Coordinates of C-alpha atoms and ligand atoms in Angstrom, one line a residue:
M261 CA 10.0 -36.5 -27.9
P262 CA 11.8 -39.5 -29.3
R263 CA 10.8 -39.3 -33.5
G264 CA 11.6 -40.3 -36.3
A265 CA 16.0 -40.8 -37.0
G266 CA 16.3 -43.3 -40.3
Y267 CA 15.5 -42.2 -44.1
Q268 CA 16.1 -45.0 -47.0
G269 CA 15.7 -45.9 -50.5
G270 CA 13.7 -43.4 -52.8
T271 CA 13.6 -40.3 -50.2
L272 CA 17.3 -40.3 -50.1
A273 CA 16.8 -39.5 -53.8
A274 CA 14.1 -37.1 -53.0
L275 CA 16.4 -34.9 -50.6
D276 CA 19.1 -35.0 -52.8
R277 CA 16.4 -33.9 -55.1
A278 CA 15.6 -31.3 -52.6
G279 CA 19.5 -29.8 -52.6
V280 CA 19.6 -31.1 -48.6
L281 CA 21.2 -34.6 -48.7
K282 CA 24.5 -33.7 -48.8
K283 CA 24.1 -31.3 -46.2
A284 CA 21.8 -34.3 -44.2
V285 CA 24.7 -36.4 -44.2
A286 CA 27.3 -33.9 -42.7
L287 CA 24.9 -33.3 -39.4
G288 CA 23.8 -37.3 -39.3
H289 CA 25.4 -41.0 -40.3
V290 CA 25.2 -43.5 -42.4
S291 CA 23.9 -46.9 -41.5
R292 CA 26.2 -50.1 -42.2
G293 CA 23.5 -52.2 -41.7
L294 CA 20.8 -54.1 -40.2
C295 CA 19.5 -57.3 -37.7
W296 CA 17.0 -59.1 -36.0
R297 CA 18.7 -60.7 -33.2
K298 CA 16.6 -63.3 -30.6
P299 CA 16.7 -61.5 -26.8
P300 CA 20.9 -60.4 -24.5
V301 CA 21.0 -63.6 -23.0
D302 CA 23.6 -64.1 -19.8
D303 CA 27.0 -63.1 -20.6
G304 CA 28.4 -65.8 -17.8
A305 CA 29.8 -62.8 -15.9
G306 CA 27.2 -61.5 -14.0
G307 CA 25.8 -59.2 -17.1
M308 CA 24.1 -59.7 -20.3
R309 CA 25.3 -60.5 -24.1
Y310 CA 23.2 -59.1 -27.0
G311 CA 21.5 -62.2 -28.0
D312 CA 22.8 -64.6 -31.8
I313 CA 22.1 -63.1 -34.3
I314 CA 18.8 -64.4 -36.8
A315 CA 19.0 -62.8 -40.0
R316 CA 22.0 -59.6 -40.9
V317 CA 22.1 -57.7 -43.9
A318 CA 25.0 -55.9 -44.3
F319 CA 24.4 -51.8 -46.5
P320 CA 27.1 -52.4 -49.2
P321 CA 30.3 -49.8 -48.6
S322 CA 28.5 -46.3 -50.2
N323 CA 30.2 -43.0 -51.3
P324 CA 28.6 -41.1 -48.4
K325 CA 28.9 -37.7 -50.3
D326 CA 26.1 -39.8 -52.7
L327 CA 23.9 -41.9 -51.3
A328 CA 21.1 -41.1 -53.4
G329 CA 20.1 -44.8 -55.4
T330 CA 21.9 -46.8 -52.8
T331 CA 20.4 -49.0 -50.6
S332 CA 22.6 -47.7 -47.2
A333 CA 20.2 -45.8 -44.3
L334 CA 20.9 -42.5 -42.7
V335 CA 20.1 -41.6 -40.1
L336 CA 19.4 -37.7 -38.3
P337 CA 17.5 -36.9 -35.6
Q338 CA 13.7 -35.6 -37.7
S339 CA 14.5 -32.3 -35.6
K340 CA 17.6 -31.9 -37.2
L341 CA 16.5 -32.3 -40.5
A342 CA 12.9 -30.1 -39.3
K343 CA 15.6 -27.4 -38.2
L344 CA 18.1 -27.4 -42.3
F345 CA 14.7 -27.3 -44.4
L346 CA 13.5 -24.4 -42.4
D347 CA 17.6 -22.8 -42.8
E348 CA 16.9 -23.6 -46.2
V349 CA 13.5 -22.7 -47.0
Q350 CA 13.8 -19.0 -45.6
A351 CA 17.6 -19.4 -47.0
T352 CA 15.5 -18.5 -50.5
G353 CA 13.7 -15.3 -49.6
L354 CA 10.1 -16.9 -50.6
V355 CA 8.7 -18.4 -47.5
K356 CA 7.7 -16.8 -44.4
V357 CA 7.2 -19.5 -41.8
H358 CA 4.8 -18.6 -38.8
F359 CA 5.1 -19.9 -35.7
G360 CA 2.9 -20.2 -32.5
M361 CA 0.1 -20.7 -34.6
E362 CA -3.0 -22.6 -34.6
L363 CA -5.4 -23.9 -37.3
T364 CA -8.9 -23.7 -36.2
A365 CA -11.0 -22.9 -39.1
I366 CA -10.5 -23.7 -42.8
D367 CA -13.6 -22.2 -46.1
D368 CA -12.6 -23.4 -49.2
D369 CA -15.5 -21.6 -51.7
G370 CA -13.8 -23.3 -54.6
D371 CA -11.9 -20.0 -56.0
S372 CA -8.8 -20.5 -53.3
V373 CA -8.8 -21.2 -49.7
K374 CA -9.1 -19.4 -46.0
A375 CA -7.4 -20.6 -42.6
T376 CA -7.8 -18.9 -39.6
F377 CA -5.3 -19.5 -37.0
R378 CA -5.5 -18.9 -32.8
R379 CA -2.0 -17.5 -31.7
T380 CA -0.8 -19.3 -28.7
G381 CA 0.0 -16.2 -27.4
D382 CA -2.3 -14.3 -26.6
G383 CA -5.1 -16.0 -28.5
T384 CA -6.4 -13.3 -31.0
Q385 CA -6.8 -14.6 -34.5
E386 CA -6.0 -14.3 -38.3
T387 CA -7.1 -15.7 -41.3
H388 CA -4.9 -16.0 -44.5
E389 CA -5.9 -16.7 -48.0
A390 CA -4.1 -18.9 -50.7
A391 CA -4.9 -20.6 -53.8
F392 CA -4.4 -24.0 -51.9
L393 CA -4.1 -25.9 -48.4
V394 CA -1.8 -28.4 -47.5
G395 CA -2.6 -30.0 -43.6
A396 CA 0.7 -31.7 -42.7
D397 CA -0.4 -31.2 -39.6
G398 CA 0.4 -34.6 -37.5
G399 CA -1.7 -37.8 -37.2
R400 CA -4.1 -35.9 -34.6
S401 CA -4.5 -33.4 -37.6
T402 CA -6.8 -30.7 -37.7
T403 CA -7.3 -29.6 -41.6
R404 CA -8.1 -33.9 -41.3
K405 CA -10.8 -33.2 -38.6
L406 CA -12.0 -29.7 -40.3
L407 CA -12.4 -30.7 -43.5
N408 CA -14.1 -33.5 -41.9
I409 CA -12.4 -36.9 -43.8
Q410 CA -12.4 -39.9 -42.0
F411 CA -8.9 -41.8 -40.8
L412 CA -9.4 -45.2 -41.9
G413 CA -8.0 -49.1 -40.3
H414 CA -7.0 -49.8 -36.6
S415 CA -4.4 -49.8 -33.5
W416 CA -2.2 -52.2 -31.7
P417 CA -3.4 -53.5 -28.7
E418 CA 0.5 -52.7 -27.2
R419 CA 2.2 -49.5 -27.1
I420 CA 5.8 -48.7 -27.3
V421 CA 8.1 -47.2 -25.5
A422 CA 11.1 -44.9 -27.3
I423 CA 13.2 -44.0 -25.0
D424 CA 17.1 -42.5 -26.7
C425 CA 19.6 -43.3 -24.2
V426 CA 23.6 -43.7 -23.7
F427 CA 25.1 -46.9 -23.4
E428 CA 28.2 -48.9 -23.2
V429 CA 28.8 -50.1 -26.9
P430 CA 30.0 -54.3 -25.8
R431 CA 33.3 -54.8 -27.6
T432 CA 32.0 -57.5 -29.2
T433 CA 29.6 -55.7 -31.0
E434 CA 29.0 -57.2 -34.3
R435 CA 29.8 -53.2 -35.9
E436 CA 29.0 -54.0 -39.8
Y437 CA 24.9 -54.4 -38.0
P438 CA 24.6 -51.6 -35.6
V439 CA 21.4 -51.6 -36.1
S440 CA 19.6 -54.5 -34.3
F441 CA 15.6 -56.0 -34.2
I442 CA 15.0 -57.3 -30.5
V443 CA 12.4 -60.6 -31.9
H444 CA 10.6 -61.5 -28.4
P445 CA 6.7 -61.8 -28.8
I446 CA 5.7 -59.0 -25.9
H447 CA 9.1 -56.8 -25.7
F448 CA 10.2 -57.2 -29.2
G449 CA 12.1 -53.2 -30.1
V450 CA 14.6 -52.1 -32.2
V451 CA 17.7 -50.5 -31.0
L452 CA 19.4 -48.1 -33.9
P453 CA 22.0 -45.7 -32.8
L454 CA 21.7 -42.4 -33.6
D455 CA 25.9 -41.8 -33.1
P456 CA 28.6 -43.6 -35.6
Y457 CA 29.1 -45.0 -32.2
E458 CA 32.9 -47.7 -31.6
P459 CA 32.7 -50.6 -29.5
G460 CA 33.5 -50.0 -26.0
E461 CA 33.0 -46.7 -26.6
R462 CA 29.8 -44.9 -24.8
S463 CA 27.0 -44.2 -27.2
L464 CA 23.5 -42.9 -28.3
C465 CA 21.1 -44.6 -29.2
R466 CA 17.1 -45.0 -29.6
C467 CA 15.2 -47.4 -28.3
A468 CA 11.9 -48.6 -28.9
V469 CA 10.4 -51.7 -26.5
G470 CA 7.1 -52.5 -27.2
L471 CA 4.5 -53.4 -23.8
D472 CA 2.5 -56.1 -23.0
P473 CA -0.8 -55.5 -23.8
A474 CA -2.3 -55.8 -20.7
D475 CA 0.0 -53.9 -19.3
T476 CA -2.8 -51.3 -17.2
R477 CA 0.0 -48.3 -16.0
S478 CA -0.7 -44.7 -17.4
D479 CA 1.9 -43.5 -19.2
E480 CA 3.0 -41.4 -16.8
E481 CA 4.1 -44.5 -14.6
V482 CA 5.4 -46.3 -17.5
A483 CA 7.9 -43.8 -17.8
S484 CA 9.1 -43.7 -14.9
K485 CA 13.1 -43.8 -14.3
E486 CA 12.6 -47.7 -12.8
S487 CA 10.3 -48.4 -15.2
L488 CA 12.2 -47.4 -18.2
R489 CA 15.6 -48.8 -16.6
D490 CA 13.8 -52.3 -16.2
L491 CA 12.6 -52.0 -20.0
L492 CA 16.3 -51.1 -20.7
E493 CA 17.6 -54.7 -19.2
K494 CA 15.0 -56.4 -21.7
M495 CA 16.8 -54.7 -25.0
L496 CA 20.4 -53.7 -23.9
P497 CA 23.6 -56.1 -23.1
G498 CA 26.2 -55.1 -20.5
P499 CA 26.5 -55.2 -16.8
R500 CA 23.5 -55.4 -14.5
P501 CA 22.2 -53.3 -13.1
L502 CA 22.9 -51.7 -16.7
D503 CA 25.0 -48.7 -16.4
V504 CA 22.6 -46.4 -18.5
E505 CA 22.3 -42.6 -18.9
I506 CA 18.0 -41.8 -19.8
I507 CA 17.9 -39.4 -22.1
R508 CA 14.5 -39.0 -22.9
A509 CA 11.3 -41.4 -24.0
A510 CA 7.7 -41.6 -24.0
P511 CA 5.3 -44.3 -24.6
H512 CA 3.3 -44.2 -27.7
R513 CA -0.1 -45.2 -29.1
I514 CA 0.8 -47.9 -32.3
H515 CA -1.3 -47.5 -35.0
Q516 CA -2.0 -48.4 -39.3
L517 CA -4.5 -45.4 -40.1
C518 CA -4.8 -44.3 -43.6
A519 CA -7.5 -41.0 -44.1
S520 CA -10.5 -42.1 -46.6
T521 CA -9.5 -39.2 -49.1
F522 CA -6.3 -37.0 -49.5
R523 CA -7.9 -33.9 -51.8
R524 CA -11.3 -32.2 -50.4
G525 CA -11.2 -29.7 -53.1
R526 CA -8.5 -27.0 -53.1
C527 CA -6.5 -28.9 -49.6
I528 CA -5.0 -31.4 -49.9
L529 CA -3.0 -33.7 -46.9
A530 CA -0.1 -35.2 -46.4
G531 CA 2.3 -37.0 -43.8
D532 CA 0.7 -38.4 -40.6
A533 CA -1.8 -36.3 -41.5
A534 CA -2.5 -38.2 -44.3
H535 CA -1.6 -41.4 -43.1
L536 CA -0.4 -43.7 -39.3
N537 CA 1.5 -46.4 -39.3
N538 CA 3.8 -48.4 -36.5
P539 CA 8.1 -46.9 -36.5
F540 CA 9.4 -50.4 -37.2
G541 CA 11.4 -49.6 -40.7
G542 CA 11.0 -45.9 -40.3
L543 CA 9.0 -45.6 -42.8
G544 CA 6.1 -42.9 -41.5
L545 CA 8.1 -39.7 -41.2
N546 CA 10.3 -41.3 -45.1
S547 CA 6.6 -41.4 -46.9
G548 CA 5.6 -38.4 -45.1
L549 CA 8.4 -36.8 -47.1
L550 CA 7.9 -38.3 -50.2
D551 CA 4.3 -37.1 -49.5
A552 CA 5.5 -33.8 -49.9
E553 CA 8.3 -34.3 -53.0
A554 CA 4.7 -35.6 -54.5
A555 CA 2.2 -33.1 -53.7
A556 CA 5.0 -30.4 -53.9
D557 CA 5.4 -31.0 -58.1
A558 CA 1.4 -31.1 -58.5
L559 CA 1.5 -27.1 -57.4
A560 CA 4.2 -27.1 -59.1
L561 CA 2.5 -28.1 -61.9
I562 CA -0.8 -26.2 -61.4
L563 CA -0.2 -23.3 -60.3
N564 CA 3.0 -22.5 -62.6
E565 CA 2.4 -25.1 -66.1
G566 CA -1.3 -24.6 -65.8
K567 CA -2.1 -28.1 -65.6
P568 CA -5.7 -29.1 -64.4
L569 CA -6.9 -29.0 -60.5
D570 CA -7.7 -32.6 -60.5
L571 CA -4.2 -33.0 -60.8
L572 CA -4.7 -33.2 -57.1
D573 CA -7.3 -35.9 -57.1
A574 CA -4.2 -38.0 -58.9
Y575 CA -2.1 -36.4 -55.9
A576 CA -4.6 -38.1 -53.4
A577 CA -5.8 -41.1 -55.3
E578 CA -1.5 -42.5 -55.5
R579 CA -0.4 -41.4 -52.9
Q580 CA -3.4 -43.0 -50.8
R581 CA -2.7 -46.2 -53.5
V582 CA 1.1 -46.3 -51.7
F583 CA 0.5 -46.3 -48.5
Q584 CA -2.0 -49.1 -48.8
I585 CA -0.4 -51.5 -51.0
F586 CA 3.3 -50.7 -49.9
T587 CA 3.6 -48.5 -46.1
N588 CA 1.3 -50.0 -44.9
P589 CA 1.7 -53.8 -45.1
V590 CA 5.1 -53.5 -44.9
S591 CA 5.2 -51.6 -41.9
T592 CA 2.9 -53.9 -40.9
M593 CA 5.0 -56.6 -41.1
N594 CA 8.0 -55.0 -39.8
K595 CA 5.7 -55.7 -37.0
L596 CA 4.3 -58.3 -37.1
R597 CA 8.1 -60.4 -37.4
C598 CA 9.7 -59.2 -34.7
A599 CA 6.6 -59.8 -31.8
R600 CA 6.8 -63.6 -32.8
D601 CA 9.1 -66.7 -31.1
P602 CA 12.7 -65.9 -31.6
E603 CA 13.0 -69.6 -32.1
H604 CA 10.9 -69.4 -34.8
A605 CA 11.8 -65.9 -36.3
H606 CA 13.9 -67.8 -39.5
E607 CA 10.6 -69.4 -40.7
D608 CA 9.5 -65.8 -42.1
W609 CA 10.4 -65.5 -45.1
V610 CA 12.1 -62.2 -45.5
I611 CA 14.5 -63.5 -42.5
R612 CA 14.6 -66.8 -45.3
L613 CA 15.5 -64.7 -48.1
V614 CA 18.1 -63.4 -46.7
N615 CA 19.9 -66.2 -45.0
A616 CA 19.9 -67.7 -47.9
D617 CA 20.0 -65.0 -51.4
P618 CA 20.8 -62.3 -49.9
A619 CA 21.2 -61.4 -53.7
A620 CA 17.5 -61.5 -53.8
L621 CA 17.0 -59.5 -51.7
K622 CA 17.3 -56.3 -53.7
V623 CA 14.8 -57.6 -55.6
Y624 CA 12.4 -56.6 -52.7
G625 CA 13.9 -53.7 -52.0
K626 CA 13.6 -51.9 -55.3
H627 CA 10.3 -51.1 -54.0
F628 CA 12.0 -48.5 -51.3
Y629 CA 12.5 -47.2 -54.7
S630 CA 10.1 -47.5 -57.3
T631 CA 6.6 -48.4 -55.5
W632 CA 6.9 -46.2 -52.8
R633 CA 8.1 -42.3 -54.1
T634 CA 6.1 -41.0 -57.1
D635 CA 7.1 -39.3 -59.8
M636 CA 4.2 -36.6 -60.5
R637 CA 5.6 -35.4 -63.6
A638 CA 5.3 -38.9 -65.1
L639 CA 1.9 -39.1 -63.2
A640 CA 0.6 -36.2 -65.5
A641 CA 1.9 -36.8 -68.9
K642 CA 0.2 -40.6 -68.9
L643 CA -2.6 -38.0 -67.8
S644 CA -2.6 -35.9 -70.4
S645 CA -1.9 -38.0 -73.1
S646 CA -4.8 -40.7 -72.0
A647 CA -7.3 -37.5 -71.8
Ligands
FAD223 C1 9.3 -43.7 -31.8 C2 8.8 -43.3 -33.0 C3 10.4 -43.4 -33.7 C4 10.2 -42.6 -35.3 N1 11.2 -43.3 -35.9 C5 10.5 -42.6 -37.3 C6 12.0 -43.3 -38.4 O1 12.7 -43.6 -38.1 N2 11.3 -42.9 -40.1 C7 10.2 -42.4 -39.8 O2 10.4 -42.3 -40.9 N3 9.3 -42.1 -39.1 C8 9.7 -42.4 -38.1 N4 8.8 -42.4 -37.3 C9 7.2 -41.4 -37.6 C10 7.4 -40.1 -37.8 O3 8.3 -39.6 -36.3 C11 6.2 -39.4 -38.3 O4 5.4 -40.4 -39.3 C12 6.7 -37.6 -38.5 O5 6.9 -37.2 -37.2 C13 5.6 -37.1 -39.4 O6 6.1 -36.1 -39.3 P1 4.5 -34.7 -40.4 O7 5.7 -34.0 -40.0 O8 3.4 -35.6 -41.1 O9 3.9 -34.9 -38.7 P2 4.5 -34.5 -37.2 O10 5.6 -35.1 -37.1 O11 3.4 -34.9 -36.0 O12 4.1 -33.0 -37.2 C14 2.9 -32.2 -37.9 C15 3.2 -30.7 -36.8 O13 1.9 -30.1 -37.3 C16 2.0 -29.0 -36.1 N5 0.4 -28.7 -35.6 C17 -1.1 -29.9 -35.5 N6 -1.9 -29.4 -35.3 C18 -1.8 -28.4 -35.7 C19 -2.7 -26.8 -35.7 N7 -4.0 -27.1 -35.6 N8 -2.7 -25.7 -36.0 C20 -0.9 -25.6 -36.4 N9 -0.8 -26.7 -36.8 C21 -0.6 -27.8 -36.4 C22 2.2 -29.4 -34.4 O14 2.4 -29.0 -34.4 C23 3.9 -30.9 -36.0 O15 4.8 -29.3 -35.5 C24 9.0 -42.4 -35.6 C25 7.7 -42.7 -34.6 C26 7.8 -43.0 -33.5 C27 6.8 -42.6 -33.0

């Protein structure tokens, strides 16, 4: 199933701090920039060309070996980053990873947490005891449900369909803006190259495209070959019928939801278990990685440096605040900026800013480094000095 692939801002610094950024860059590629476009138009030769650019942002050239703190974006499928993390933690010899275990019960007695799992293979149960439990078990989090924590917010009326496919990038494509947000009131979307590409060559890319909210077809019908091809023809340039190979695809319901608390007792939530947002602008996995960095620091401060257990409250409040004041509104506007009439898209303030004064965008961009990321050590120091 297509999932997260783009990383930017504070996440690059967090990956660097975790010692995996250089390896992640070697496995992926660095994006040069992005643009907002009108939908494809007739090319006068029987095919379609990309629609006109409404606004563009070129990332300054950066040394791919030293991406942290730059405005560049790293593109790497989430499955490859997860494998990299797995290899790195196992290499420490300190971590044992159990696969095929499903969490079914949590017992927090105030001194430790007992978590019960069912083996998916033979159905047998086993219980593990630990000082703390981090629920990072995704949007349908069993941890969140077992802890009786509410998930508050709303779901969008439309589904989006994520399609990974191989097609020939037209020779006329501007190489500086590989990521295209397609502006359209219904079939809005994004085209993101998953591999470095050369205009004129076939390349793997991710297309996410909105469905009409009135579309009552089942997910299975939407995921049929003909339906996917029809959706891709609304997004991609090239000959008609489109010469495209579909690798994988899945329709998704999209949400803006946040857990009513990220902490209960000795258990905390992180990632999609704690918050969900629509994928425009790639903020979901990035936010989860930044939760993980803050959670790791909070737990290290408590376990190794004798800081009080209440530091978990600071983690929970701070990461919930960041979602509510940053990730949620920014991702909401990223989606709405694409889901509108392309003829009036230039009226949006970000589009105006990009077109009028690219330097001013830096002021907006700096929040992706400061506001989005939590310095748990600084927060802990501030709390102890005010205690
Ligand atoms: C089409 C699409 C594109 C996206 N693009 C981007 C992007 O470019 N950048 C970005 O930042 N984000 C993106 N996202 C969002 C991103 O995919 C998610 O935010 C991210 O996967 C969340 O990671 P997670 O580890 O919190 O949850 P998940 O990836 O859902 O992982 C949860 C894990 O918990 C396990 N689990 C669940 N229940 C249990 C249980 N009871 N017991 C044990 N284990 C359990 C699951 O098997 C899974 O391994 C995109 C999402 C979609 C749908």
